[in-house]
Amino acid sequence: MTDTPPRPPAPAGKQMLSEQVYAHLRDAIMRGDFAPGDALKPQDLAKDEGVSLAVTREALVRLVGEGLADRLPNRGFTVPSFSDRRWQEIAEARRTIEPVVLRMSVERGDLDWEARVRAAHHRLARTPAFTPEEGEYYTAAWAEAHRAFHRTLLEGCGNPTLLETFDRLWTASELARRWSAHRNPGRDGAKEHRRLEEAALARDADTAAAVLVEHLTMTAAALTDDSDRAV
C-alpha cells in the first residue's frame, strides 16, 4: 500500500490574517482615519499591516462588498465619497420602509415592547457619543446603542422579514451616518431620539412616523451640502 501524499494545509492562516486586516481597515474607515475619497493602496496597506498583498486585497474586496470601499477601473481602491448617490438611495429606502414598520410597531407592540423601548432609549441617552480616544466620530458603544434603539422601536411590528430589511439598510448606512454627524455637529440628535421614544410610547403613530422621516432626512441632507465644512 502506497503512502498517500500529504494534502496541502488549509488556508486557515491566510483567512485569519485577512479577517484581521479587514477588521482593522473597517475600524479605521469608521473612525475617520481615512477621509471620503481617499485612496486605499494595497501595497502601502500590506506594508503597514505586515501581511501579503493577496491578504490585503482579499480584505479590501470584502470592504467593497459592504459598501465601505470602492473599486474603480485603473484607480484601485478608495473610500467612497460622502456625496455618492448611494447614500441618498439608501436614505430614500429607509424613509420609505421604516416609518411604515414603525406604525405597525406602535399599533402591535405590547407592554414588553414598551419596556424595551424605554430601556434602549435610556442606554442611548446615557452612553457617550464621543470620546477623545476614539477620535471625532461616534464611539463604538454609542453606535451600538443607537442601532439597538432604532431596531427596538421597530421590533413591535412582529415581522422578522421587515426587521431583516432594517438590519441590511442600517449596516449599509453606518458610514454615511458618521460622516453626516461630523458635518453637522450642532444637530440635537438626543432631542430627536427623545421625541421618537415619546411618540412611540404615546401610541401616536402619525407623530412617530413623521419624526422618524424628519430624523432620516436630516441625516441624508448633511451629505448633500457642498459647503466647506470639514468631513
XYZ file of N, CA, C and O in Angstrom, residues 29 40 59-72 77-80 86-87 175:
92
model
N -11.688 53.092 8.797
C -12.603 53.865 7.947
C -13.738 54.440 8.782
O -14.112 55.608 8.652
N -7.047 53.783 -1.119
C -6.665 52.665 -0.254
C -5.693 51.812 -1.071
O -6.098 50.935 -1.824
N -9.071 41.458 1.862
C -9.768 42.288 2.851
C -10.445 43.475 2.174
O -11.577 43.841 2.511
N -9.767 44.096 1.202
C -10.339 45.242 0.504
C -11.563 44.845 -0.317
O -12.550 45.585 -0.360
N -11.505 43.690 -0.946
C -12.661 43.223 -1.716
C -13.869 43.028 -0.802
O -15.012 43.338 -1.167
N -13.627 42.543 0.391
C -14.718 42.376 1.351
C -15.302 43.730 1.754
O -16.516 43.879 1.885
N -14.453 44.723 1.935
C -14.925 46.066 2.256
C -15.756 46.637 1.108
O -16.759 47.323 1.345
N -15.353 46.347 -0.118
C -16.137 46.779 -1.279
C -17.532 46.166 -1.225
O -18.544 46.841 -1.458
N -17.591 44.885 -0.879
C -18.875 44.204 -0.802
C -19.801 44.788 0.248
O -21.033 44.681 0.125
N -19.240 45.427 1.262
C -20.049 46.022 2.325
C -20.278 47.515 2.123
O -20.854 48.189 2.983
N -19.812 48.032 0.983
C -20.034 49.444 0.703
C -19.107 50.384 1.429
O -19.322 51.599 1.440
N -18.055 49.859 2.034
C -17.114 50.695 2.783
C -15.894 51.078 1.956
O -15.024 51.811 2.417
N -15.816 50.559 0.742
C -14.740 50.921 -0.184
C -15.281 50.771 -1.603
O -16.252 50.045 -1.838
N -14.649 51.478 -2.520
C -14.989 51.362 -3.942
C -13.791 50.791 -4.692
O -12.641 51.048 -4.322
N -14.093 50.052 -5.733
C -13.029 49.557 -6.621
C -13.259 50.180 -7.985
O -14.244 49.873 -8.652
N -12.371 51.086 -8.374
C -12.548 51.861 -9.589
C -11.580 51.407 -10.666
O -10.408 51.126 -10.376
N -8.471 50.929 -5.194
C -9.492 51.016 -4.153
C -9.500 52.411 -3.519
O -8.447 53.018 -3.338
N -10.680 52.879 -3.178
C -10.820 54.161 -2.499
C -11.931 54.080 -1.452
O -12.802 53.218 -1.524
N -11.883 55.000 -0.512
C -13.012 55.195 0.390
C -14.109 55.892 -0.418
O -13.811 56.773 -1.231
N -15.367 55.514 -0.250
C -16.436 56.188 -1.004
C -16.465 57.684 -0.711
O -15.995 58.146 0.321
N -25.268 56.726 -3.671
C -25.771 55.554 -2.944
C -26.363 55.925 -1.594
O -27.319 55.309 -1.132
N -25.757 56.930 -0.923
C -26.235 57.284 0.412
C -27.656 57.853 0.351
O -28.476 57.579 1.226
N -21.642 54.171 7.668
C -20.544 55.090 7.353
C -21.097 56.483 7.047
O -20.572 57.492 7.544
